[in-house]
Tab-separated table of C-alpha atoms in Angstrom:
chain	number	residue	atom	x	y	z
S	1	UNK	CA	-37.304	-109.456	38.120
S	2	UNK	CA	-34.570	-107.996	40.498
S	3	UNK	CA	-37.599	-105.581	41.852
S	4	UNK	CA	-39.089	-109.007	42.793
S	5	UNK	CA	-36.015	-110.025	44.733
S	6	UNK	CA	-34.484	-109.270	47.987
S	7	UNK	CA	-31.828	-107.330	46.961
S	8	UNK	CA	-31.023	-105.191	49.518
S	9	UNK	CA	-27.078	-105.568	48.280
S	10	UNK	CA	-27.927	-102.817	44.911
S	11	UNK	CA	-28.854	-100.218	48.009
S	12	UNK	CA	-25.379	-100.490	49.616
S	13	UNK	CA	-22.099	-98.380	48.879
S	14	UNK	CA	-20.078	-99.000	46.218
S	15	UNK	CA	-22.723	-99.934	44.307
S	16	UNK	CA	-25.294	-97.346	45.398
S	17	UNK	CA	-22.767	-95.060	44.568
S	18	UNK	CA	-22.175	-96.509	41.033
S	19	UNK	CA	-25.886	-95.772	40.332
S	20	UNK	CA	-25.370	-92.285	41.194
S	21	UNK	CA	-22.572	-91.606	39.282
S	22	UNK	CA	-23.627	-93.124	36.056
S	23	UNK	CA	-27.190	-91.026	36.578
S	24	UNK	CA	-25.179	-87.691	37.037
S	25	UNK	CA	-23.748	-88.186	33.466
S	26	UNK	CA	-26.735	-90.138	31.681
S	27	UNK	CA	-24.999	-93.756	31.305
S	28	UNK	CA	-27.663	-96.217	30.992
S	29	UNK	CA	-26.553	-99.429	32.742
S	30	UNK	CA	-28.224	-102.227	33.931
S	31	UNK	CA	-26.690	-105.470	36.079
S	32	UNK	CA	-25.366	-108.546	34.044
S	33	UNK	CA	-23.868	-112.106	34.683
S	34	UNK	CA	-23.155	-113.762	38.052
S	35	UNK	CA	-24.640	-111.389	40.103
S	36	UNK	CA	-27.910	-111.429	38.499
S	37	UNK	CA	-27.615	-115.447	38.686
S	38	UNK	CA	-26.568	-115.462	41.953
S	39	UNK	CA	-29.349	-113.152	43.641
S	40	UNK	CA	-32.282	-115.184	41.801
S	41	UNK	CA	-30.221	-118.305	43.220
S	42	UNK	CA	-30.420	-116.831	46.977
S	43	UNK	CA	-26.430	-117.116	47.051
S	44	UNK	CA	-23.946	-114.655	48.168
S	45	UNK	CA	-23.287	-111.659	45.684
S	46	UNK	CA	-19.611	-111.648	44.603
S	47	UNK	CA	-18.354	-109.426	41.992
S	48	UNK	CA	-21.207	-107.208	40.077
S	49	UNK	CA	-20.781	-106.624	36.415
S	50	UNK	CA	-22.664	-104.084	34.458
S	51	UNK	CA	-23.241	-103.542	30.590
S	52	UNK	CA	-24.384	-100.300	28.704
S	53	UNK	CA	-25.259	-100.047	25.189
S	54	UNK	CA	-22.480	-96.635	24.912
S	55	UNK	CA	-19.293	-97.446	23.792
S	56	UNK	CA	-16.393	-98.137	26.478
S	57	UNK	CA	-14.496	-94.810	25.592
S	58	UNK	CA	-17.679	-93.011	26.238
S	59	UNK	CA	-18.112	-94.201	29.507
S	60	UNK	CA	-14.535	-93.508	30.483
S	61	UNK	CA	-14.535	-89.855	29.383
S	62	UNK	CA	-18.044	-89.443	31.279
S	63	UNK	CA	-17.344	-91.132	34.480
S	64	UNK	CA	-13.493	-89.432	34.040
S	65	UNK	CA	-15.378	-85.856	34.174
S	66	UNK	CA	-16.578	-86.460	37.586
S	67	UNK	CA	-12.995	-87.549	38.405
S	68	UNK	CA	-13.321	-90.975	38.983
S	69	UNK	CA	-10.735	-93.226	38.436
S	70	UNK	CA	-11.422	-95.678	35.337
S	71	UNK	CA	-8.942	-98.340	34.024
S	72	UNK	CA	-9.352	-100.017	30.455
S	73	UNK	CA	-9.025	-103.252	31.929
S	74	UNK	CA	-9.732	-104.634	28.618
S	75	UNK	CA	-10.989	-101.832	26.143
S	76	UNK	CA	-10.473	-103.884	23.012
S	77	UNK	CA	-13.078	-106.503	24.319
S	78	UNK	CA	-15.579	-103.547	25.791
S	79	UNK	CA	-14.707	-104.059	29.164
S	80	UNK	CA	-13.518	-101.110	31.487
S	81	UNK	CA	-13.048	-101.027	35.485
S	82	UNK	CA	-14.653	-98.171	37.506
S	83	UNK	CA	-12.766	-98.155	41.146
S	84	UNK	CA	-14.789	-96.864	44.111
S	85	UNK	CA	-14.364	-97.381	47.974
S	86	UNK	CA	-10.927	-98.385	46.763
């Protein structure tokens, strides 16, 4: 569906980047939520959520080895935050 879409906004940095980084260490993830909503909707993308079926503490050691920073904004629920481009 997003193919279908105008969606120039999964091109541009940070998120370009995001796709990168996650491919350098083999961490499936795909969009979820709001953003996903919002783009079939025509609206303004805000914030962009992902989900991956790996475990958070996975995906913090992996994107940690490229020397990212990664906070466990909320590890018990699954939920980690990767900061790029500040």
């Amino acid at each position: 569906l997003m193919q279908q879409l105008h969606a120039d906004w999964l091109q541009r940095e940070p998120l370009a980047s995001l796709w990168r980084h996650c491919a350098a260490v083999d961490i499936p993830i795909r969009l979820v939520g709001g953003c996903v909503r919002d783009a079939i909707m025509g609206r303004p993308i805000g914030d962009k959520d992902c989900a991956t079926p790996m475990p958070p503490q996975e995906v913090m050691a992996r994107l940690q080895s490229l020397d990212l920073q990664v906070i466990p904004t909320g590890i018990a629920h699954g939920t980690i935050t990767l900061v790029l481009d500040k």
